[in-house]
CSV table of C-alpha atoms in Angstrom, one decimal:
chain,number,residue,atom,x,y,z
R,1374,MET,CA,52.7,34.9,-35.4
R,1375,GLU,CA,55.5,36.3,-33.4
R,1376,GLN,CA,56.9,32.8,-32.8
R,1377,ASP,CA,56.7,32.1,-36.6
R,1378,ALA,CA,58.5,35.3,-37.4
R,1379,GLY,CA,61.2,34.5,-34.9
R,1380,ARG,CA,61.8,31.1,-36.6
R,1381,VAL,CA,62.0,32.8,-40.0
R,1382,ARG,CA,64.6,35.2,-38.7
R,1383,ALA,CA,66.6,32.4,-37.1
R,1384,ARG,CA,66.6,30.4,-40.3
R,1385,VAL,CA,67.6,33.3,-42.4
R,1386,SER,CA,70.5,33.9,-40.0
R,1387,ASP,CA,71.4,30.1,-40.2
R,1388,LEU,CA,71.6,30.4,-44.0
R,1389,ALA,CA,74.2,33.2,-43.8
R,1390,GLY,CA,76.9,30.5,-43.3
R,1391,PRO,CA,78.0,27.6,-41.1
R,1392,VAL,CA,77.6,28.5,-37.4
R,1393,THR,CA,78.8,26.5,-34.4
R,1394,LEU,CA,77.5,26.8,-30.8
R,1395,THR,CA,79.5,25.1,-28.1
R,1396,VAL,CA,77.5,24.0,-25.1
R,1397,GLY,CA,79.3,23.1,-21.9
R,1398,THR,CA,77.8,20.6,-19.5
R,1399,LEU,CA,78.6,18.9,-16.2
R,1400,ALA,CA,78.2,15.1,-16.0
R,1401,ASP,CA,74.5,15.2,-15.0
R,1402,SER,CA,73.4,18.5,-16.5
R,1403,ALA,CA,72.2,17.8,-20.0
R,1404,GLU,CA,71.0,14.2,-19.8
R,1405,GLU,CA,67.8,15.1,-18.0
R,1406,PHE,CA,66.2,16.9,-21.0
R,1407,GLY,CA,68.9,17.0,-23.6
R,1408,THR,CA,67.2,14.8,-26.1
R,1409,ARG,CA,64.1,17.0,-26.3
R,1410,LEU,CA,66.2,20.2,-26.4
R,1411,ALA,CA,68.3,18.8,-29.2
R,1412,ALA,CA,65.2,18.0,-31.3
R,1413,VAL,CA,63.7,21.5,-30.7
R,1414,HIS,CA,66.9,23.3,-31.4
R,1415,ARG,CA,67.4,21.4,-34.7
R,1416,GLU,CA,63.8,22.4,-35.7
R,1417,HIS,CA,64.5,26.1,-35.1
R,1418,HIS,CA,68.2,26.2,-36.3
R,1419,PRO,CA,68.7,23.3,-38.7
R,1420,ALA,CA,72.0,24.8,-40.0
R,1421,VAL,CA,73.6,25.3,-36.6
R,1422,ARG,CA,76.2,22.8,-35.5
R,1423,ILE,CA,76.1,22.1,-31.8
R,1424,VAL,CA,79.3,20.9,-30.1
R,1425,ILE,CA,79.0,19.4,-26.6
R,1426,ARG,CA,81.9,19.8,-24.2
R,1427,GLU,CA,81.6,18.0,-20.9
R,1428,SER,CA,83.5,19.3,-17.9
R,1429,ASP,CA,84.6,17.7,-14.6
R,1430,LEU,CA,83.6,19.1,-11.2
R,1431,THR,CA,86.6,21.4,-11.0
R,1432,ASP,CA,85.0,23.9,-13.4
R,1433,PRO,CA,81.3,24.5,-12.5
R,1434,THR,CA,81.0,26.9,-15.4
R,1435,ALA,CA,81.8,24.0,-17.7
R,1436,GLY,CA,84.3,25.9,-19.8
R,1437,LEU,CA,82.3,29.2,-19.9
R,1438,ARG,CA,84.7,31.3,-17.8
R,1439,ALA,CA,87.7,30.0,-19.8
R,1440,GLY,CA,86.1,30.9,-23.1
R,1441,LEU,CA,85.9,27.3,-24.2
R,1442,VAL,CA,82.1,27.3,-24.6
R,1443,ASP,CA,79.3,29.7,-25.5
R,1444,VAL,CA,76.7,28.6,-23.1
R,1445,ALA,CA,76.6,26.1,-20.2
R,1446,LEU,CA,74.0,23.7,-18.6
R,1447,THR,CA,75.4,23.4,-15.1
R,1448,ARG,CA,74.6,23.7,-11.4
R,1449,ALA,CA,74.9,26.7,-9.1
R,1450,PRO,CA,76.2,28.2,-6.9
R,1451,PHE,CA,79.6,29.3,-8.3
R,1452,ASP,CA,81.4,32.6,-8.8
R,1453,ASP,CA,79.1,34.3,-11.3
R,1454,THR,CA,81.1,37.5,-11.9
R,1455,GLY,CA,80.4,38.5,-15.5
R,1456,ILE,CA,78.1,35.5,-16.0
R,1457,ALA,CA,74.3,35.6,-16.4
R,1458,THR,CA,72.2,32.6,-15.3
R,1459,ARG,CA,68.6,31.5,-15.4
R,1460,THR,CA,67.4,28.8,-13.0
R,1461,LEU,CA,65.7,25.9,-14.8
R,1462,ARG,CA,65.0,23.9,-11.7
R,1463,SER,CA,65.9,23.7,-8.0
R,1464,ASP,CA,66.6,20.3,-6.5
R,1465,PRO,CA,66.7,19.3,-2.9
R,1466,VAL,CA,70.1,17.9,-1.7
R,1467,GLY,CA,71.0,14.9,0.3
R,1468,VAL,CA,74.1,13.3,1.8
R,1469,VAL,CA,75.5,10.1,0.1
R,1470,LEU,CA,76.5,7.4,2.6
R,1471,ARG,CA,77.3,3.7,2.5
R,1472,THR,CA,74.3,1.6,3.3
R,1473,ASP,CA,76.2,0.1,6.3
R,1474,ASP,CA,76.7,3.6,7.8
R,1475,PRO,CA,74.7,4.1,11.0
R,1476,LEU,CA,73.4,7.4,9.7
R,1477,ALA,CA,72.1,5.7,6.5
R,1478,HIS,CA,69.0,4.5,8.3
R,1479,ARG,CA,67.8,8.0,9.3
R,1480,ASP,CA,64.9,9.7,7.5
R,1481,ARG,CA,66.8,13.0,7.3
R,1482,LEU,CA,69.9,14.6,8.6
R,1483,CYS,CA,71.5,18.1,9.0
R,1484,LEU,CA,75.0,19.2,8.4
R,1485,ALA,CA,75.8,19.2,12.1
R,1486,ASP,CA,75.3,15.4,12.1
R,1487,LEU,CA,78.2,15.1,9.7
R,1488,ALA,CA,80.6,17.5,11.5
R,1489,GLU,CA,83.1,14.7,12.5
R,1490,ARG,CA,83.0,12.9,9.1
R,1491,ARG,CA,85.6,13.0,6.4
R,1492,TRP,CA,84.4,14.6,3.2
R,1493,PHE,CA,85.9,14.4,-0.3
R,1494,ARG,CA,87.4,17.7,-1.6
R,1495,PHE,CA,88.1,19.2,-4.9
R,1496,PRO,CA,91.6,20.0,-6.4
R,1497,ASP,CA,93.3,23.2,-5.6
R,1498,GLY,CA,92.1,26.1,-7.8
R,1499,THR,CA,88.5,24.9,-7.9
R,1500,ASP,CA,85.9,27.7,-7.6
R,1501,PRO,CA,85.7,28.4,-3.9
R,1502,VAL,CA,82.0,29.2,-3.9
R,1503,TRP,CA,81.2,25.8,-5.6
R,1504,GLN,CA,83.7,23.9,-3.4
R,1505,ALA,CA,82.1,25.3,-0.2
R,1506,TYR,CA,78.6,24.4,-1.3
R,1507,TRP,CA,79.3,20.8,-2.3
R,1508,THR,CA,81.6,20.0,0.6
R,1509,GLY,CA,79.2,21.5,3.2
R,1510,ALA,CA,81.8,24.0,4.3
R,1511,ALA,CA,80.8,27.0,6.4
R,1512,ASP,CA,82.0,29.5,3.9
R,1513,ALA,CA,84.0,29.9,0.7
R,1514,GLY,CA,87.3,30.1,2.6
R,1515,SER,CA,86.8,26.8,4.5
R,1516,ARG,CA,88.4,23.5,3.3
R,1517,ARG,CA,87.6,19.9,4.1
R,1518,ASP,CA,90.2,17.3,4.7
R,1519,GLY,CA,89.6,14.2,2.6
R,1520,PRO,CA,90.5,12.5,-0.7
R,1521,VAL,CA,90.5,14.6,-3.9
R,1522,ALA,CA,87.7,14.0,-6.4
R,1523,ARG,CA,87.3,15.5,-9.9
R,1524,THR,CA,84.1,13.8,-11.1
R,1525,ALA,CA,80.8,12.7,-9.7
R,1526,HIS,CA,81.8,9.1,-10.1
R,1527,GLU,CA,85.0,9.7,-8.1
R,1528,CYS,CA,83.0,11.3,-5.4
R,1529,LEU,CA,80.7,8.2,-5.1
R,1530,GLN,CA,83.6,5.9,-5.2
R,1531,SER,CA,85.2,7.8,-2.4
R,1532,VAL,CA,82.1,7.2,-0.3
R,1533,LEU,CA,82.0,3.5,-1.2
R,1534,TRP,CA,85.7,2.7,-0.6
R,1535,ASN,CA,86.7,5.2,2.1
R,1536,GLY,CA,83.5,5.9,4.0
R,1537,THR,CA,83.7,9.6,3.3
R,1538,VAL,CA,80.5,11.6,2.8
R,1539,GLY,CA,79.4,13.8,0.0
R,1540,LEU,CA,76.4,15.7,-1.3
R,1541,MET,CA,74.2,15.2,-4.4
R,1542,PRO,CA,70.8,16.3,-5.7
R,1543,LEU,CA,68.0,13.9,-4.7
R,1544,GLY,CA,66.5,11.7,-7.4
R,1545,HIS,CA,69.7,10.3,-9.0
R,1546,ALA,CA,70.2,6.6,-9.2
R,1547,LEU,CA,73.0,5.2,-7.0
R,1548,SER,CA,75.0,2.0,-7.3
R,1549,GLU,CA,74.6,-0.9,-4.9
R,1550,GLY,CA,76.0,-0.2,-1.5
R,1551,LEU,CA,75.2,3.5,-1.5
R,1552,THR,CA,72.2,5.5,-0.3
R,1553,VAL,CA,71.2,9.2,0.0
R,1554,VAL,CA,69.6,10.8,3.0
R,1555,PRO,CA,67.9,14.2,2.6
R,1556,LEU,CA,69.5,17.2,4.4
R,1557,THR,CA,67.2,19.6,6.1
R,1558,ASP,CA,69.5,22.6,6.3
R,1559,MET,CA,71.1,22.5,2.9
R,1560,PRO,CA,69.8,25.0,0.3
R,1561,PRO,CA,68.7,23.4,-3.0
R,1562,SER,CA,71.0,22.8,-5.9
R,1563,ARG,CA,70.0,25.1,-8.8
R,1564,PHE,CA,70.1,23.6,-12.3
R,1565,VAL,CA,70.9,26.6,-14.5
R,1566,ILE,CA,71.7,27.8,-18.0
R,1567,ALA,CA,74.6,30.2,-18.0
R,1568,TRP,CA,76.3,32.5,-20.5
R,1569,ARG,CA,78.7,35.4,-20.5
R,1570,ALA,CA,76.7,38.5,-19.6
R,1571,ALA,CA,78.3,40.5,-22.4
R,1572,ASP,CA,77.3,37.9,-25.0
R,1573,THR,CA,73.9,38.8,-26.4
R,1574,THR,CA,73.9,37.3,-29.9
R,1575,PRO,CA,70.6,36.3,-31.4
R,1576,LEU,CA,71.6,32.6,-31.6
R,1577,LEU,CA,72.6,32.5,-27.9
R,1578,ARG,CA,69.4,34.3,-26.9
R,1579,SER,CA,67.4,31.7,-28.9
R,1580,PHE,CA,69.2,28.8,-27.2
R,1581,VAL,CA,68.5,30.2,-23.8
R,1582,ARG,CA,64.8,30.8,-24.7
R,1583,LEU,CA,64.4,27.3,-26.1
R,1584,ALA,CA,66.1,25.6,-23.2
R,1585,ARG,CA,63.8,27.4,-20.7
R,1586,ALA,CA,60.7,26.5,-22.8
R,1587,VAL,CA,61.8,22.9,-23.2
R,1588,HIS,CA,62.5,22.5,-19.5
R,1589,ARG,CA,59.1,23.9,-18.5
R,1590,THR,CA,57.5,21.4,-20.9
R,1591,THR,CA,59.6,18.5,-19.6
R,1592,ASP,CA,59.1,19.4,-16.0
R,1593,ALA,CA,55.3,19.7,-16.5
R,1594,ALA,CA,55.2,16.3,-18.1
R,1595,GLY,CA,57.1,14.8,-15.3
R,1596,THR,CA,54.8,16.3,-12.7
R,1597,ALA,CA,51.8,15.0,-14.5
R,1598,THR,CA,53.3,11.6,-14.7
R,1599,ARG,CA,54.1,11.5,-11.0
R,1600,ALA,CA,50.6,12.8,-10.2
R,1601,GLY,CA,49.0,10.1,-12.3
């Protein structure tokens, strides 16, 4: 009954006039369960127009901090000052290598194994917390020396063409010539939904609630499929 009442309230709110919710994403953030989330959100808020804004890797808040989006599906960690997050899933991380790299044949690696390697780096001005995590740096003030990359595709191409190394969540498909080896001492990458902490509109709260519910359903279905 409570769920039905919530839907009625949401639809009454939708009828008050055209409403747009802008959702920021990174390249891999919404594809995993976006189709299901879109269907469920249309069911609950048929009058709400959703605008998707995809960001490159220089802005891990996907436009949230700049005020370009209302909510973001992205990956942590990043500077979350003034930003609320909820973790949808935590993914183990591995290092991407060329298949002809001597380390590519190891079952697992640690960051110390990569100490002498060249890494890609992000452009100046990129969130330092995010940059330190994805370049395996010791802290947010450290910098790697290597080619600049702004997108996940550029990172992978940097590995393929220049023999640099980079990190990525496990489970993503890779092009021919590349492989990923799990890292034993790297904290997992958290797939999160994020919004400005001061923003507590009913529509935003509903989007966050639906995203969490859909992800739990999608994740449970995936687990059952793998178990079967």
